[in-house]
XYZ file of N, CA, C and O in Angstrom:
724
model
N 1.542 -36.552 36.787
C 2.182 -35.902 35.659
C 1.354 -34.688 35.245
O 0.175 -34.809 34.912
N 1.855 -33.766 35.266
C 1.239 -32.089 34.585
C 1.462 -32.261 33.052
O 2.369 -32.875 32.491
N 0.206 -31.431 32.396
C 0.803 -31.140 31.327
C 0.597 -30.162 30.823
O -0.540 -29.830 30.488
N 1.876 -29.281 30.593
C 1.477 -27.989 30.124
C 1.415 -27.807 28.615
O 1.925 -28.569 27.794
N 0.651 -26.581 28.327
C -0.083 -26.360 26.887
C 0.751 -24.700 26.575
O 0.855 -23.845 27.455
N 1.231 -24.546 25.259
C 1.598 -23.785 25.165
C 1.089 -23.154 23.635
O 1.317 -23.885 22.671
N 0.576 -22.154 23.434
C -0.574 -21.753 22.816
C 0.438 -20.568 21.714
O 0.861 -19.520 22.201
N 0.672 -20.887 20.441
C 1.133 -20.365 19.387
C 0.293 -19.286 18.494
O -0.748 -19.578 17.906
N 0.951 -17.889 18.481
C -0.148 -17.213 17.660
C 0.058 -17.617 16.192
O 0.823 -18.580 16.155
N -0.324 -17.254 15.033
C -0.611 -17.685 13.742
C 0.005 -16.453 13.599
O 0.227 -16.340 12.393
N 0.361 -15.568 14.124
C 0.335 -13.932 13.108
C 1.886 -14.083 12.856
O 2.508 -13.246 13.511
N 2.407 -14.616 12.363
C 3.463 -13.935 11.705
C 3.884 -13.999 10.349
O 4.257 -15.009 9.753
N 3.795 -12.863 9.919
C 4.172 -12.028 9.062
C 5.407 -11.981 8.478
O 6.411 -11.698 9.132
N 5.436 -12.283 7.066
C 7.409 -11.733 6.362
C 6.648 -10.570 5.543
O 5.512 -10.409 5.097
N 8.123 -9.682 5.581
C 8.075 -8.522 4.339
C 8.726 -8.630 3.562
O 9.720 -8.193 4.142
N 9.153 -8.936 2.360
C 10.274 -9.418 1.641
C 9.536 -8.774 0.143
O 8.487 -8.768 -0.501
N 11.299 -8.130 0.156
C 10.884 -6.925 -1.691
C 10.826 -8.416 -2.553
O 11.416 -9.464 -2.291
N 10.065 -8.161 -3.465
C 9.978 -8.807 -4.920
C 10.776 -7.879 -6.057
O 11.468 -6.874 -5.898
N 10.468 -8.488 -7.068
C 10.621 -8.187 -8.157
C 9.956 -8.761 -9.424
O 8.905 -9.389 -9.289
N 10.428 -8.610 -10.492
C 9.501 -9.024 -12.008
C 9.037 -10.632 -11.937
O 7.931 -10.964 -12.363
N 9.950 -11.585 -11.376
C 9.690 -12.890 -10.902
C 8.023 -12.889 -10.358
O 7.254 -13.766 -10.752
N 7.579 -11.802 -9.412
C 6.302 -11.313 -9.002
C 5.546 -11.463 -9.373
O 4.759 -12.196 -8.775
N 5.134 -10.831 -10.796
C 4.441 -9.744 -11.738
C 2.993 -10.448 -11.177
O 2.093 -9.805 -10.637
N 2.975 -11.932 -11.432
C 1.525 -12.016 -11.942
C 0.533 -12.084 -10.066
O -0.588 -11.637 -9.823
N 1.616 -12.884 -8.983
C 1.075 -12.375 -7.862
C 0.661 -10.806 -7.428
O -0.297 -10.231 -6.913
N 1.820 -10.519 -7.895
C 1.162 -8.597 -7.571
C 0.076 -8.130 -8.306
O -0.604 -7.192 -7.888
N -0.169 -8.729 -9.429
C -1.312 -8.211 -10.589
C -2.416 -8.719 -9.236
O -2.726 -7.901 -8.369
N -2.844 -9.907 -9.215
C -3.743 -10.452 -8.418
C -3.843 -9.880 -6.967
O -4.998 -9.835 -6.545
N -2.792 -9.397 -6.045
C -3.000 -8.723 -5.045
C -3.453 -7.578 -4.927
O -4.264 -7.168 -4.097
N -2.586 -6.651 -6.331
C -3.077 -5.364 -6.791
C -4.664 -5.340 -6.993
O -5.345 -4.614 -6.269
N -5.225 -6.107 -7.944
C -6.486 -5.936 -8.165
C -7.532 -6.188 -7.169
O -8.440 -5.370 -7.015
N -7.462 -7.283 -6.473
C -8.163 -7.614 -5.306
C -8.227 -6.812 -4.614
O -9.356 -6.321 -4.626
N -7.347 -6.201 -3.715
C -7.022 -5.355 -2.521
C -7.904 -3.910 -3.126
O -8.735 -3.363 -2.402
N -7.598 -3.399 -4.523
C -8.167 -2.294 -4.583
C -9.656 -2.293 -5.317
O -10.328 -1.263 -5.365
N -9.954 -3.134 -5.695
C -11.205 -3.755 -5.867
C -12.209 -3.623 -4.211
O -13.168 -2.893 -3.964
N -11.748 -4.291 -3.627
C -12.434 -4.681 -2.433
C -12.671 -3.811 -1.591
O -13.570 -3.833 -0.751
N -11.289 -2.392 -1.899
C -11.410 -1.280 -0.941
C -12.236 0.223 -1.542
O -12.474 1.331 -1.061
N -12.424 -0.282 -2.504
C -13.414 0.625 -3.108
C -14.309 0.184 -3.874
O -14.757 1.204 -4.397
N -15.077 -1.025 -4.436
C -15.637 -1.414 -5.016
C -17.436 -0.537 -4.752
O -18.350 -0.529 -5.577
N -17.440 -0.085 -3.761
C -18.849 0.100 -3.607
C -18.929 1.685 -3.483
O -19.849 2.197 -2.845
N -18.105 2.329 -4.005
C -17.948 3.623 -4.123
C -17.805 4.517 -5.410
O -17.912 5.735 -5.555
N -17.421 3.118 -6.633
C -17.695 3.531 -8.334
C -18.261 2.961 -9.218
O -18.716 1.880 -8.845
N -18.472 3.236 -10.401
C -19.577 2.299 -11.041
C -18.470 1.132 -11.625
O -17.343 1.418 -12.029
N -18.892 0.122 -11.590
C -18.464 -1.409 -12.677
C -17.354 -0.711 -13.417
O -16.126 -0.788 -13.462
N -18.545 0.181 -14.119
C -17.416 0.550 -15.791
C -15.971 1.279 -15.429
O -14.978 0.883 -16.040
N -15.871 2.054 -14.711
C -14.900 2.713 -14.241
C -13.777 2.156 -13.678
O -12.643 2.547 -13.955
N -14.119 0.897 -12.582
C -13.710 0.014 -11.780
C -13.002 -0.982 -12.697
O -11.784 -1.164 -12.717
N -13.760 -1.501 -13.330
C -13.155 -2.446 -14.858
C -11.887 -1.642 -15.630
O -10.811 -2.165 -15.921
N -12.263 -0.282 -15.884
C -11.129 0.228 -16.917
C -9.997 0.488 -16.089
O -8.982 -0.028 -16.557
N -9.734 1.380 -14.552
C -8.962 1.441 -13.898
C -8.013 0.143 -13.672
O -6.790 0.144 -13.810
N -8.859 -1.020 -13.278
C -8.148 -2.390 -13.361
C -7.324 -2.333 -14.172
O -6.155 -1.964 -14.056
N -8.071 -2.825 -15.370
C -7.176 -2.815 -16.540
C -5.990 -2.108 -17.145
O -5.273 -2.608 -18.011
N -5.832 -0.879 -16.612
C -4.946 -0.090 -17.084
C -3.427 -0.075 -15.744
O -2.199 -0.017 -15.822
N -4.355 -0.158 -14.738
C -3.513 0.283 -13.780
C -2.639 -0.974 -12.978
O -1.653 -0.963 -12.241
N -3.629 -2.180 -13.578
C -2.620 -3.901 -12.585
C -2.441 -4.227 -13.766
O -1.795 -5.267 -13.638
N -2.631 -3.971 -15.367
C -2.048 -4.535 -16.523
C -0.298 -4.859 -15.976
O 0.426 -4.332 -15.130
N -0.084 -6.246 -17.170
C 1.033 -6.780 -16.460
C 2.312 -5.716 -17.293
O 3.450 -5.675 -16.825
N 1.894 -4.838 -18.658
C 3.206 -4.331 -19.190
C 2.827 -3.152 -17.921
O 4.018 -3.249 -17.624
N 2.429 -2.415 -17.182
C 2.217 -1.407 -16.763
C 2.995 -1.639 -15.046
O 3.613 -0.867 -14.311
N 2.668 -2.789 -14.947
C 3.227 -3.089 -13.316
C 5.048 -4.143 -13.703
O 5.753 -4.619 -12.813
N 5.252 -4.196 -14.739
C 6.612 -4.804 -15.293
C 7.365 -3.244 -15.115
O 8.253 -2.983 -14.303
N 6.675 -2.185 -16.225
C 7.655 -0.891 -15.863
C 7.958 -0.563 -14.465
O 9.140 -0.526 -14.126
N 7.073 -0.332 -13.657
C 7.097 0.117 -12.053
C 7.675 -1.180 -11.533
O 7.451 -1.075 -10.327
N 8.243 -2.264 -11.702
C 8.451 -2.926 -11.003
C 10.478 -3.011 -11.504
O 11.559 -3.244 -10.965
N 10.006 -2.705 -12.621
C 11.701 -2.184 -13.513
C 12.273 -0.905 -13.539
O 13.102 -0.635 -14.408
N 11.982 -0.197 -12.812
C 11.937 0.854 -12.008
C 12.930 1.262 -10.967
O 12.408 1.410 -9.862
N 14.579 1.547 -11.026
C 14.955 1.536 -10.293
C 14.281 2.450 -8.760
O 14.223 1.916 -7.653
N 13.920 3.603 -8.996
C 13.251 3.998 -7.964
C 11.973 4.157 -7.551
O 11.371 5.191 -7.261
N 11.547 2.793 -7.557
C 10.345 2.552 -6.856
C 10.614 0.817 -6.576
O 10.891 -0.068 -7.385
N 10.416 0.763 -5.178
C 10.169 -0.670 -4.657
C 9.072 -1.269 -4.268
O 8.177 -0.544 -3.834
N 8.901 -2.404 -4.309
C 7.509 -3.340 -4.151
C 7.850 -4.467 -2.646
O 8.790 -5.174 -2.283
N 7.134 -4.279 -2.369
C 7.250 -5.875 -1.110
C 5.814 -6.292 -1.065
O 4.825 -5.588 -1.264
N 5.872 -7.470 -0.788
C 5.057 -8.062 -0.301
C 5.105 -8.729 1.461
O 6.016 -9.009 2.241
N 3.429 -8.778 1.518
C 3.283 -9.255 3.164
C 2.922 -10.786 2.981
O 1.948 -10.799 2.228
N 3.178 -11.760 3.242
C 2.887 -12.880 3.535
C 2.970 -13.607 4.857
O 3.826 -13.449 5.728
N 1.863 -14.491 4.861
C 1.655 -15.579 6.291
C 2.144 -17.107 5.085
O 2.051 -17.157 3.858
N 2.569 -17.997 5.911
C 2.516 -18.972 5.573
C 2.613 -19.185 3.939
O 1.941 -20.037 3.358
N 3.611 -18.231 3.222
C 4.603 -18.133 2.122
C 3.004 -17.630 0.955
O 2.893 -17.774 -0.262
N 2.288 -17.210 1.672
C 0.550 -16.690 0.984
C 0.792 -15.017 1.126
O 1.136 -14.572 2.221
N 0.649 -14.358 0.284
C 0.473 -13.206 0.160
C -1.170 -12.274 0.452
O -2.339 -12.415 0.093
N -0.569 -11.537 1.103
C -1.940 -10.878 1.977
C -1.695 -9.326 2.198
O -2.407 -8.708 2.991
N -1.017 -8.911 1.724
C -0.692 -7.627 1.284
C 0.548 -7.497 0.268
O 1.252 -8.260 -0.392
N 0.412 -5.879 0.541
C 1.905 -5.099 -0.198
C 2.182 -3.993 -0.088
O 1.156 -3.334 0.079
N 3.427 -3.149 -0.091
C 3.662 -1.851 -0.488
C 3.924 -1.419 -1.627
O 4.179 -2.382 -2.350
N 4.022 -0.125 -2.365
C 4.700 0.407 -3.104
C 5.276 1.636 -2.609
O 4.496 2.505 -2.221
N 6.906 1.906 -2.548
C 6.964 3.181 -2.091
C 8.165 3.466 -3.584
O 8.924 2.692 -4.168
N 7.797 5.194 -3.811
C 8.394 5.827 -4.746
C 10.052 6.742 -4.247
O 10.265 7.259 -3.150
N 10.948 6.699 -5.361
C 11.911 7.759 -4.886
C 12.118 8.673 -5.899
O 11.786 8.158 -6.967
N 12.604 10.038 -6.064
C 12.984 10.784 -7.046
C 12.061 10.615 -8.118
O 10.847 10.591 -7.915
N 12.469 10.521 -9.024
C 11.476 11.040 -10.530
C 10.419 10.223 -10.471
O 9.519 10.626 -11.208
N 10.073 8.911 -9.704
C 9.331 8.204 -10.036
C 8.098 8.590 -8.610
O 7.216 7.806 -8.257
N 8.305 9.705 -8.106
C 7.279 9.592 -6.924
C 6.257 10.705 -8.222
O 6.625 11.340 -9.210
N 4.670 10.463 -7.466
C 3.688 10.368 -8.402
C 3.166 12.245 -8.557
O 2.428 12.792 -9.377
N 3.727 12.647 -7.697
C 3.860 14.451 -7.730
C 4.644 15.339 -7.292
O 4.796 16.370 -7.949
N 5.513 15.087 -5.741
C 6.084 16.212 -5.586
C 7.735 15.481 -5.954
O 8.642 16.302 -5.814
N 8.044 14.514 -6.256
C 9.398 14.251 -6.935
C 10.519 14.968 -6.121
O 11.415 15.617 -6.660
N 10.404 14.811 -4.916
C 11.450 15.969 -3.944
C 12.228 14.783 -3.961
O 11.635 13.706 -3.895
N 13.732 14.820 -4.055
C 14.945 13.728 -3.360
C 15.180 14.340 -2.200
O 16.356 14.427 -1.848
N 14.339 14.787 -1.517
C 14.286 14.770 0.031
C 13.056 13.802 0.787
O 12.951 13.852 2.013
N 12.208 12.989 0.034
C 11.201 12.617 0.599
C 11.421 11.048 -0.232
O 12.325 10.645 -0.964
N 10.119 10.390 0.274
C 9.447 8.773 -0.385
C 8.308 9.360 -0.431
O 7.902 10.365 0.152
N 7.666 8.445 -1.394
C 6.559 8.630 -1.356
C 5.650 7.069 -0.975
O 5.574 6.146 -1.785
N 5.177 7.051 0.065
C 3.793 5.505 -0.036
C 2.947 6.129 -0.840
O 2.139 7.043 -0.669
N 3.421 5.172 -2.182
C 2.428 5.047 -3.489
C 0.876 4.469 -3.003
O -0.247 4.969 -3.072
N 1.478 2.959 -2.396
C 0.342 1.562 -1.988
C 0.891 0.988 -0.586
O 2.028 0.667 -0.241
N -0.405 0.977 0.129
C 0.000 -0.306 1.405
C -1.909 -0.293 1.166
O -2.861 0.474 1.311
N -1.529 -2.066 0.599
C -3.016 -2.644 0.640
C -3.087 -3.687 1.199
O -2.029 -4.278 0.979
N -3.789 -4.326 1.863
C -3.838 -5.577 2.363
C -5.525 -6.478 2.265
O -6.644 -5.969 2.184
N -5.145 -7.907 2.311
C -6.486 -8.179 2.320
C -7.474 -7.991 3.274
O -6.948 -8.064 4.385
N -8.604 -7.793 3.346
C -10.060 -7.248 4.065
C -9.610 -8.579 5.376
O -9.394 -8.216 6.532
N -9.517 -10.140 4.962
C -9.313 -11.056 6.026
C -8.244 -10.469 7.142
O -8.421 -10.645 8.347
N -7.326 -9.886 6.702
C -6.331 -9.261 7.831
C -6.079 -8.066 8.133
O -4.977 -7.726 8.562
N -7.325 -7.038 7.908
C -7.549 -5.939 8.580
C -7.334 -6.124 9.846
O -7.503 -7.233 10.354
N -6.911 -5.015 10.574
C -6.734 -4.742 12.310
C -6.018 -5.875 12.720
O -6.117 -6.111 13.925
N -4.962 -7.046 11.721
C -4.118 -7.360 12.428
C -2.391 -7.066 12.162
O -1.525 -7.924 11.992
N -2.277 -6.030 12.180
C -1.225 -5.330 12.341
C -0.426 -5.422 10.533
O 0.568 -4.740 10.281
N -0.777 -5.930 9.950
C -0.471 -6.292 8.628
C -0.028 -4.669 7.708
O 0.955 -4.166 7.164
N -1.040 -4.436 7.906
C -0.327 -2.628 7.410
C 0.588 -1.748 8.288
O 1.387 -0.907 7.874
N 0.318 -2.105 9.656
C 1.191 -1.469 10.407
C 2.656 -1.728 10.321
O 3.522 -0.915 10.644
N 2.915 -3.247 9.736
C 4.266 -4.006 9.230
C 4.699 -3.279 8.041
O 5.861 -2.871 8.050
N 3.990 -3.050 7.042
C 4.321 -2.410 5.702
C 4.688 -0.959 6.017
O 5.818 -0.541 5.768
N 3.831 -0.261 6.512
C 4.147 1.005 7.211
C 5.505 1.157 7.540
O 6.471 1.772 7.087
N 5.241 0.325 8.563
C 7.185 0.133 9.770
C 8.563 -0.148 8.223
O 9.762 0.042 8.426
N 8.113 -0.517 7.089
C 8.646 -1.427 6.400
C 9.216 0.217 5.825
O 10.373 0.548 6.084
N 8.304 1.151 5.054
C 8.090 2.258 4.342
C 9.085 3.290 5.342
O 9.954 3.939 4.761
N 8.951 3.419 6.752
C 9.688 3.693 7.003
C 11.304 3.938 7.763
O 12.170 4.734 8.125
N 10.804 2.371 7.627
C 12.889 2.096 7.485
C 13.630 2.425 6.013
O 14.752 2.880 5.790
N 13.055 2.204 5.522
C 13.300 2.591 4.150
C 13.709 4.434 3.676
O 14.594 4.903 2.961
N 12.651 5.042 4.428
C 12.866 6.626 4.374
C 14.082 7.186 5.006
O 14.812 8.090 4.599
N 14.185 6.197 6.494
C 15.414 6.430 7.199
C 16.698 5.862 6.986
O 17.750 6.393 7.341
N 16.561 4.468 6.235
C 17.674 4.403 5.282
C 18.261 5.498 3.973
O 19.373 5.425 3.448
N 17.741 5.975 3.815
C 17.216 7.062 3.005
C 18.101 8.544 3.005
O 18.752 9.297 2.281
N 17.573 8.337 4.452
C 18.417 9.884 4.824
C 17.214 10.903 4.444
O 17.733 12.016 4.353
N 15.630 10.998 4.150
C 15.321 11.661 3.542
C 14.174 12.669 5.051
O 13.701 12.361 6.145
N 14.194 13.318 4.588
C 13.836 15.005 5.349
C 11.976 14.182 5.726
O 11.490 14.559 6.792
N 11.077 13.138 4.855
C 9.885 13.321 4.869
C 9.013 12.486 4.380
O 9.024 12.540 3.150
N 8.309 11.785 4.771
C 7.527 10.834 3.953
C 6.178 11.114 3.645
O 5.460 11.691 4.462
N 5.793 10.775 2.595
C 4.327 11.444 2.060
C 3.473 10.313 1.328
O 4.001 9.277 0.924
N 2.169 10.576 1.191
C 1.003 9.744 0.506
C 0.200 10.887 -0.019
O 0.309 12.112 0.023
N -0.788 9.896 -0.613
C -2.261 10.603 -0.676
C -3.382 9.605 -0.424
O -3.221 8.386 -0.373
N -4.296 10.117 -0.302
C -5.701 9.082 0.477
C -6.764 10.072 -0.228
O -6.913 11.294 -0.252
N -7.409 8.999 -0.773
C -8.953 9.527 -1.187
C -9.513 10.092 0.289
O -9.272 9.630 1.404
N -10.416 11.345 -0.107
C -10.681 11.659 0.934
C -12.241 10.679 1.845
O -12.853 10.859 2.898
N -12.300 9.986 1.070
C -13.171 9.195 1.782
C -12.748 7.920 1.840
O -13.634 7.238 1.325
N -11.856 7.240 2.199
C -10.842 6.275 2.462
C -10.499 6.811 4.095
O -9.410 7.189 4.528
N -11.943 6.696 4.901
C -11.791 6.970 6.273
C -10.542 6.045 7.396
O -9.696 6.295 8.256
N -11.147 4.874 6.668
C -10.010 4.142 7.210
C -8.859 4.456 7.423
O -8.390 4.596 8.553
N -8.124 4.642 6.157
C -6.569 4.797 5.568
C -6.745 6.474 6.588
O -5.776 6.771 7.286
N -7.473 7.042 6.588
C -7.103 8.534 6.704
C -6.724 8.321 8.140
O -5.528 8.512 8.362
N -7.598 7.906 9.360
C -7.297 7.331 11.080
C -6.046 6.321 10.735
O -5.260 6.483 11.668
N -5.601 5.531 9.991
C -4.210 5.058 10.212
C -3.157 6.337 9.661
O -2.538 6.869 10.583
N -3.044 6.564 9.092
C -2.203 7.429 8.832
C -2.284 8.935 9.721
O -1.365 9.732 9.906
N -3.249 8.990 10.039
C -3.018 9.965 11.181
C -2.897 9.409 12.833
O -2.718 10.312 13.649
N -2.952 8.501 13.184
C -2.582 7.350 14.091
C -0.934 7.582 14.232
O -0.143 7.724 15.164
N -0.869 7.540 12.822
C 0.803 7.321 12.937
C 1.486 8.665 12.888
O 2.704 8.511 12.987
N 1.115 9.986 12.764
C 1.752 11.075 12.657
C 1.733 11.571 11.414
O 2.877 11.936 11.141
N 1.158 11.721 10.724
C 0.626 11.922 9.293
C 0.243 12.964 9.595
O 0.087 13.026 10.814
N -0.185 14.540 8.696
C -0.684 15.866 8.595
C -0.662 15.824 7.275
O 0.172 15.427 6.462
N -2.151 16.496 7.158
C -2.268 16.592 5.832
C -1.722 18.198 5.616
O -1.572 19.038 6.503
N -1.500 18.336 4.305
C -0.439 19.509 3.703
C -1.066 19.962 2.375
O -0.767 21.009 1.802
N -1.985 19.045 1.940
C -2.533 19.411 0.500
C -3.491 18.472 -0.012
O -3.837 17.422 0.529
N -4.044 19.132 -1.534
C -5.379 17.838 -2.415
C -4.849 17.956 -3.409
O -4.236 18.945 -3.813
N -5.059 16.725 -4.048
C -5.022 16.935 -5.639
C -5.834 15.748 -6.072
O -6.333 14.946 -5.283
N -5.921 15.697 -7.234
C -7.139 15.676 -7.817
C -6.947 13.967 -8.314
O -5.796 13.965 -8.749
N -7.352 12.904 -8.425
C -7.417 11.842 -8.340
C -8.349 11.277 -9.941
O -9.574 11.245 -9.823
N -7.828 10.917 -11.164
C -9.081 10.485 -12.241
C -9.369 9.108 -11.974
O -8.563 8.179 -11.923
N -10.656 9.083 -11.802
C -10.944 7.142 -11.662
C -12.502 7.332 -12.679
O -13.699 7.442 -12.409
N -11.748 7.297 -13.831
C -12.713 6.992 -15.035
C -13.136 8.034 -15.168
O -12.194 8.816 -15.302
N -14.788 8.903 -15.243
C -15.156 10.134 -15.497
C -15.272 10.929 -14.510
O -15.822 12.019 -14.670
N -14.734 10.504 -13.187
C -14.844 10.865 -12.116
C -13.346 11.756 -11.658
O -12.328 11.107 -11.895
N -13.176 12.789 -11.199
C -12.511 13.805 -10.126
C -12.964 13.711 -9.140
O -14.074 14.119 -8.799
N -11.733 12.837 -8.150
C -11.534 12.338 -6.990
C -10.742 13.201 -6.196
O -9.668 13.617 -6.629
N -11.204 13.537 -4.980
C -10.114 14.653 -4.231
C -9.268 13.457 -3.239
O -9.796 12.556 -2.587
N -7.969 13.734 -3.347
C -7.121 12.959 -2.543
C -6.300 14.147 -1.652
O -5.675 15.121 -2.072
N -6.590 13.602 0.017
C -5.871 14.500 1.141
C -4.381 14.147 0.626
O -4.212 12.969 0.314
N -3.228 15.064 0.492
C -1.894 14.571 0.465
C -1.278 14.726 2.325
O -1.655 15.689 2.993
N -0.866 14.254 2.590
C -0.310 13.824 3.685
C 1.546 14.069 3.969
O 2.139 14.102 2.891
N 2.119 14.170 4.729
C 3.070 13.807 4.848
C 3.644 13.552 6.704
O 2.974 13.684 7.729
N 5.045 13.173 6.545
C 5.107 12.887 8.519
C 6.895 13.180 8.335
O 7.716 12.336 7.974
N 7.170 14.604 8.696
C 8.377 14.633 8.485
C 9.253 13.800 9.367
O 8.411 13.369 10.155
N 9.979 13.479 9.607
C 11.306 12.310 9.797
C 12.266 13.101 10.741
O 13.328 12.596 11.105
């Protein structure tokens, strides 16, 4: 008698939009993810007030009540391990073109770096643009967010512009990006 072994990967991944039902998982993904991806690049105090203002739950209830801006989350095994935010029309965070989206957020946790987990949110951001009909998709990336800067130029990304980023007393230069469609 043979017996064969058949060897299952673990990686799979759902993308599935949320909503206000969310709030308090996204608060906790929100903060973690951007905590972890910059934590060693600002002081405490800065890091603390940004938190606070920016994963507060009335602050992520508006953006999440928001007709044009959507949220998803990435989950393994019904556990959340990332997310997106992408913007449309009045609610994208500068150039407000109804020819474009904007990727607000694709964060994921540090445990599932390099396994395709952002590349899913990505793929996610732009079915969405091409549902869309829209001419262009755009971000911004701290310019020392080396990481984020090689994925997004990986994927066809050109940067086009800076603008200026406040994280507490600090002026942050952010590359703006876009990958026309």
């Amino acid at each position: 008698m043979k017996l064969y072994f058949i060897f299952v990967t673990m990686n799979s991944f759902e993308i599935t939009k949320i909503g206000v039902e969310q709030l308090v998982p996204l608060q906790e993904i929100g903060r973690k993810t951007f905590y972890d991806t910059f934590f060693e690049s600002d002081s405490e105090e800065s890091m603390n007030a940004y938190l606070a203002t920016s994963f507060s739950l009335e602050k992520l209830t508006a953006e999440l009540e928001n007709p044009n801006s959507e949220f998803y989350f990435a989950t393994q095994n019904e556990v959340v391990i990332g997310y997106l935010k992408v913007n449309f029309g009045a609610a994208q965070t500068e150039l407000q073109d109804a020819n474009s989206v904007e990727i607000e957020r694709i964060y994921v946790l540090q445990d599932y770096h390099g396994k395709q987990v952002g590349q899913l949110l990505f793929e996610k951001a732009m079915a969405i643009a091409k549902q869309k009909k829209v001419e262009f998709i755009w971000l911004g990336v701290w310019e020392e967010n080396h990481r984020a800067l090689r994925f997004y130029t990986k994927n066809g990304f050109v940067a086009f512009d800076k603008h200026i980023f406040a994280f507490g007393d600090e002026a942050q230069t952010d590359i703006m990006m876009k990958l026309v469609l």
